[in-house]
Amino acid sequence: ILRDYVEVVRKQSLEKNYPFYSSRPIIEYSVYRGLKQVDKETMREWIVLIRAYIAEFIKYSHLGGVGIGAKMNLDDKMSFYLNFDGRYLTDIESFGIGKEIFAYCVLPRFDKCIMLGIGEEW
């Protein structure tokens, strides 16, 4: 169901018919990534919907929470970074590198992320 949800939000994002979560517009990550910088700057405090794979070692800080490197596809060259609340540390550690995740993150820094799913069938 989460994969289907990502596809629906992606289609709506391409059409600029953004859904909302808690009064904030949602844009799918691959669509967001393809925008010009000037357009991205207008989306402060929006939510980005991400479907990705954990790709890099997990970093934890009492102040900053849990940071991970993620990739849209396992064979991508570059990672992007997400920051989750510290309570996700043991869950993310147990998922490990290569695990598919789904998340909402606040733009523009991809911080304040909420885990939606971890690749299980819903």
mmCIF file of C-alpha atoms in Angstrom:
data_model
loop_
_atom_site.group_PDB
_atom_site.id
_atom_site.type_symbol
_atom_site.label_atom_id
_atom_site.label_comp_id
_atom_site.label_asym_id
_atom_site.label_seq_id
_atom_site.Cartn_x
_atom_site.Cartn_y
_atom_site.Cartn_z
ATOM 1 C CA ILE A 1 0.000 0.000 0.000
ATOM 2 C CA LEU A 2 2.840 2.430 0.764
ATOM 3 C CA ARG A 3 4.394 1.911 -2.671
ATOM 4 C CA ASP A 4 1.005 2.650 -4.248
ATOM 5 C CA TYR A 5 0.645 5.739 -2.053
ATOM 6 C CA VAL A 6 4.046 7.023 -3.222
ATOM 7 C CA GLU A 7 2.976 6.573 -6.857
ATOM 8 C CA VAL A 8 -0.275 8.474 -6.287
ATOM 9 C CA VAL A 9 1.563 11.344 -4.578
ATOM 10 C CA ARG A 10 4.173 11.326 -7.364
ATOM 11 C CA LYS A 11 1.452 11.652 -10.007
ATOM 12 C CA GLN A 12 -0.262 14.426 -8.060
ATOM 13 C CA SER A 13 3.088 16.184 -7.562
ATOM 14 C CA LEU A 14 3.763 16.126 -11.304
ATOM 15 C CA GLU A 15 0.311 17.664 -11.842
ATOM 16 C CA LYS A 16 0.931 20.231 -9.054
ATOM 17 C CA ASN A 17 -2.192 18.909 -7.349
ATOM 18 C CA TYR A 18 -0.485 18.397 -4.000
ATOM 19 C CA PRO A 19 -2.152 16.422 -1.217
ATOM 20 C CA PHE A 20 -1.920 17.780 2.325
ATOM 21 C CA TYR A 21 -0.833 16.389 5.673
ATOM 22 C CA SER A 22 -1.529 18.427 8.775
ATOM 23 C CA SER A 23 -2.225 21.505 6.592
ATOM 24 C CA ARG A 24 1.131 21.201 4.776
ATOM 25 C CA PRO A 25 1.437 20.315 1.076
ATOM 26 C CA ILE A 26 3.189 17.018 0.278
ATOM 27 C CA ILE A 27 5.528 16.554 -2.681
ATOM 28 C CA GLU A 28 7.082 13.254 -3.747
ATOM 29 C CA TYR A 29 10.898 13.212 -3.515
ATOM 30 C CA SER A 30 11.797 12.385 -7.140
ATOM 31 C CA VAL A 31 9.604 15.255 -8.342
ATOM 32 C CA TYR A 32 11.105 17.603 -5.745
ATOM 33 C CA ARG A 33 14.629 16.579 -6.729
ATOM 34 C CA GLY A 34 13.911 17.542 -10.367
ATOM 35 C CA LEU A 35 12.768 21.085 -9.564
ATOM 36 C CA LYS A 36 14.820 24.214 -10.105
ATOM 37 C CA GLN A 37 16.367 25.693 -6.957
ATOM 38 C CA VAL A 38 14.151 28.777 -7.184
ATOM 39 C CA ASP A 39 11.050 26.542 -7.063
ATOM 40 C CA LYS A 40 12.433 24.515 -4.153
ATOM 41 C CA GLU A 41 12.922 27.699 -2.146
ATOM 42 C CA THR A 42 9.164 28.356 -2.212
ATOM 43 C CA MET A 43 8.520 24.999 -0.516
ATOM 44 C CA ARG A 44 9.932 25.734 2.931
ATOM 45 C CA GLU A 45 8.075 23.781 5.610
ATOM 46 C CA TRP A 46 6.403 21.555 3.010
ATOM 47 C CA ILE A 47 6.552 17.801 3.520
ATOM 48 C CA VAL A 48 8.443 15.546 1.154
ATOM 49 C CA LEU A 49 7.354 11.916 0.800
ATOM 50 C CA ILE A 50 10.324 9.604 0.423
ATOM 51 C CA ARG A 51 10.653 6.006 -0.682
ATOM 52 C CA ALA A 52 14.315 5.068 -0.404
ATOM 53 C CA TYR A 53 16.874 2.544 0.765
ATOM 54 C CA ILE A 54 19.171 2.921 3.742
ATOM 55 C CA ALA A 55 22.580 3.283 2.115
ATOM 56 C CA GLU A 56 25.043 4.619 4.642
ATOM 57 C CA PHE A 57 26.062 4.033 8.199
ATOM 58 C CA ILE A 58 23.723 5.364 10.825
ATOM 59 C CA LYS A 59 24.901 8.269 12.949
ATOM 60 C CA TYR A 60 23.370 9.082 16.319
ATOM 61 C CA SER A 61 23.573 12.214 18.444
ATOM 62 C CA HIS A 62 21.677 13.002 21.633
ATOM 63 C CA LEU A 63 21.093 16.485 20.237
ATOM 64 C CA GLY A 64 20.530 15.726 16.563
ATOM 65 C CA GLY A 65 18.753 12.366 16.559
ATOM 66 C CA VAL A 66 19.474 9.653 14.004
ATOM 67 C CA GLY A 67 20.966 10.552 10.636
ATOM 68 C CA ILE A 68 21.102 8.142 7.708
ATOM 69 C CA GLY A 69 22.295 8.238 4.138
ATOM 70 C CA ALA A 70 19.623 7.046 1.704
ATOM 71 C CA LYS A 71 19.375 6.323 -2.003
ATOM 72 C CA MET A 72 16.372 6.236 -4.305
ATOM 73 C CA ASN A 73 17.760 3.021 -5.828
ATOM 74 C CA LEU A 74 20.427 0.778 -4.371
ATOM 75 C CA ASP A 75 22.719 1.340 -7.369
ATOM 76 C CA ASP A 76 22.567 5.177 -7.254
ATOM 77 C CA LYS A 77 25.956 6.861 -6.937
ATOM 78 C CA MET A 78 24.934 9.642 -4.558
ATOM 79 C CA SER A 79 23.165 9.521 -1.221
ATOM 80 C CA PHE A 80 20.903 12.092 0.362
ATOM 81 C CA TYR A 81 20.520 12.481 4.097
ATOM 82 C CA LEU A 82 17.562 12.167 6.429
ATOM 83 C CA ASN A 83 17.303 12.985 10.113
ATOM 84 C CA PHE A 84 14.943 11.120 12.426
ATOM 85 C CA ASP A 85 14.108 11.540 16.092
ATOM 86 C CA GLY A 86 16.400 9.567 18.404
ATOM 87 C CA ARG A 87 13.613 7.133 19.283
ATOM 88 C CA TYR A 88 14.103 5.529 15.850
ATOM 89 C CA LEU A 89 17.699 4.479 16.590
ATOM 90 C CA THR A 90 17.132 0.819 17.486
ATOM 91 C CA ASP A 91 14.574 0.347 14.702
ATOM 92 C CA ILE A 92 16.863 1.788 12.039
ATOM 93 C CA GLU A 93 19.829 -0.212 13.347
ATOM 94 C CA SER A 94 17.779 -3.392 13.076
ATOM 95 C CA PHE A 95 16.707 -2.568 9.505
ATOM 96 C CA GLY A 96 20.288 -2.202 8.319
ATOM 97 C CA ILE A 97 21.843 -1.161 5.040
ATOM 98 C CA GLY A 98 19.739 -1.883 1.965
ATOM 99 C CA LYS A 99 16.351 -1.868 3.731
ATOM 100 C CA GLU A 100 13.536 0.018 1.983
ATOM 101 C CA ILE A 101 11.988 2.797 4.048
ATOM 102 C CA PHE A 102 9.162 5.283 3.635
ATOM 103 C CA ALA A 103 9.169 8.654 5.370
ATOM 104 C CA TYR A 104 7.750 12.138 5.574
ATOM 105 C CA CYS A 105 10.394 14.841 6.062
ATOM 106 C CA VAL A 106 10.142 18.598 6.479
ATOM 107 C CA LEU A 107 11.751 20.701 3.747
ATOM 108 C CA PRO A 108 14.237 22.130 2.994
ATOM 109 C CA ARG A 109 16.724 20.237 5.214
ATOM 110 C CA PHE A 110 15.094 16.779 5.349
ATOM 111 C CA ASP A 111 15.109 16.969 9.107
ATOM 112 C CA LYS A 112 12.215 16.178 11.388
ATOM 113 C CA CYS A 113 11.485 12.952 9.532
ATOM 114 C CA ILE A 114 8.721 10.515 10.483
ATOM 115 C CA MET A 115 9.079 6.874 9.506
ATOM 116 C CA LEU A 116 5.979 5.670 7.625
ATOM 117 C CA GLY A 117 7.072 2.149 6.839
ATOM 118 C CA ILE A 118 10.036 -0.135 6.546
ATOM 119 C CA GLY A 119 9.373 -2.219 3.490
ATOM 120 C CA GLU A 120 6.886 -4.603 4.985
ATOM 121 C CA GLU A 121 3.666 -5.428 3.170
ATOM 122 C CA TRP A 122 0.732 -3.363 4.443
#
